[in-house]
Amino acid sequence: MTPQDFASPHELVLERTLAAPLGAVWRCWTEPALICQWFCPKPWYVSEAVVDLRAGGRFFTLMNGPDGEKVPNEGSFLDVVPQRKLPVHVR
């Protein structure tokens, strides 16, 4: 299954091939403390991340800008297949 299998005309699908162990990439997407370290470019930062790792579970990040901006990103997992698939619907 590819990311395009989930795409519709109103969805953004990001795909990237990394030279990194699958387990490490999975942890970076599923462990809140790690999401806070990499999820947005500096000088922005993530002050809060919530990962309820199950279909229908919550995925949330709160991004903070250098001038006090706060951008909440609320979504939910459509499906979870460990170390294989992690589609998220963002509201």
Tab-separated table of C-alpha atoms in Angstrom:
chain	number	residue	atom	x	y	z
A	1	MET	CA	0.000	0.000	0.000
A	2	THR	CA	1.323	3.452	-0.854
A	3	PRO	CA	0.441	6.913	0.498
A	4	GLN	CA	-1.473	7.537	-2.739
A	5	ASP	CA	-3.911	4.779	-1.746
A	6	PHE	CA	-5.177	7.156	0.959
A	7	ALA	CA	-5.143	10.309	-1.156
A	8	SER	CA	-8.178	12.207	-2.330
A	9	PRO	CA	-8.332	15.525	-4.164
A	10	HIS	CA	-8.442	17.287	-0.770
A	11	GLU	CA	-5.545	15.543	0.971
A	12	LEU	CA	-1.868	16.299	1.183
A	13	VAL	CA	0.322	13.199	1.147
A	14	LEU	CA	3.976	13.476	2.157
A	15	GLU	CA	6.396	10.699	1.326
A	16	ARG	CA	10.108	10.596	2.011
A	17	THR	CA	12.725	7.875	1.949
A	18	LEU	CA	15.182	8.077	4.827
A	19	ALA	CA	18.481	6.312	5.388
A	20	ALA	CA	17.470	5.383	8.924
A	21	PRO	CA	16.378	2.225	10.714
A	22	LEU	CA	12.618	1.669	10.502
A	23	GLY	CA	12.342	1.322	14.275
A	24	ALA	CA	13.973	4.711	14.838
A	25	VAL	CA	11.650	6.452	12.365
A	26	TRP	CA	8.622	4.767	13.951
A	27	ARG	CA	9.701	5.971	17.421
A	28	CYS	CA	10.139	9.544	16.139
A	29	TRP	CA	6.518	9.548	14.910
A	30	THR	CA	4.983	7.762	17.904
A	31	GLU	CA	6.799	9.015	21.020
A	32	PRO	CA	5.666	12.488	22.128
A	33	ALA	CA	9.054	13.480	23.581
A	34	LEU	CA	10.739	12.709	20.248
A	35	ILE	CA	8.048	14.511	18.213
A	36	CYS	CA	8.785	17.624	20.285
A	37	GLN	CA	12.433	17.459	19.167
A	38	TRP	CA	11.956	17.383	15.391
A	39	PHE	CA	8.387	18.125	14.260
A	40	CYS	CA	8.878	21.742	13.134
A	41	PRO	CA	11.819	23.854	11.943
A	42	LYS	CA	13.670	26.103	14.360
A	43	PRO	CA	13.135	28.726	15.719
A	44	TRP	CA	9.672	27.146	16.074
A	45	TYR	CA	9.262	24.354	18.604
A	46	VAL	CA	6.645	21.859	19.781
A	47	SER	CA	5.672	22.351	23.425
A	48	GLU	CA	3.066	19.590	23.588
A	49	ALA	CA	2.509	16.330	21.733
A	50	VAL	CA	-0.162	13.694	22.348
A	51	VAL	CA	-0.095	10.286	20.669
A	52	ASP	CA	-2.928	7.812	21.347
A	53	LEU	CA	-1.553	5.064	19.121
A	54	ARG	CA	-4.687	3.246	17.931
A	55	ALA	CA	-7.206	3.630	15.114
A	56	GLY	CA	-9.346	6.614	16.095
A	57	GLY	CA	-6.748	7.739	18.642
A	58	ARG	CA	-5.678	11.345	19.019
A	59	PHE	CA	-2.613	12.901	17.362
A	60	PHE	CA	-1.950	16.444	18.592
A	61	THR	CA	0.932	18.888	18.483
A	62	LEU	CA	1.173	22.476	19.708
A	63	MET	CA	3.726	24.420	17.683
A	64	ASN	CA	5.107	27.667	19.110
A	65	GLY	CA	6.693	30.479	17.119
A	66	PRO	CA	9.466	32.886	18.046
A	67	ASP	CA	7.008	35.785	18.371
A	68	GLY	CA	4.592	33.968	20.678
A	69	GLU	CA	2.506	32.339	17.953
A	70	LYS	CA	0.728	29.123	18.918
A	71	VAL	CA	-0.490	26.712	16.257
A	72	PRO	CA	-2.439	23.666	17.446
A	73	ASN	CA	-2.569	20.671	15.103
A	74	GLU	CA	-5.387	18.270	15.971
A	75	GLY	CA	-5.925	14.963	14.236
A	76	SER	CA	-6.677	11.294	14.680
A	77	PHE	CA	-5.128	8.080	13.469
A	78	LEU	CA	-7.044	6.379	10.687
A	79	ASP	CA	-5.178	3.108	11.127
A	80	VAL	CA	-2.113	1.829	12.963
A	81	VAL	CA	0.033	-1.040	11.749
A	82	PRO	CA	3.211	-1.026	13.868
A	83	GLN	CA	6.330	-0.012	11.942
A	84	ARG	CA	4.341	-0.100	8.686
A	85	LYS	CA	1.438	2.341	8.465
A	86	LEU	CA	0.366	5.430	10.401
A	87	PRO	CA	-2.139	7.550	8.422
A	88	VAL	CA	-3.467	10.587	10.282
A	89	HIS	CA	-6.537	12.704	9.545
A	90	VAL	CA	-5.822	16.330	10.496
A	91	ARG	CA	-8.752	18.586	11.310
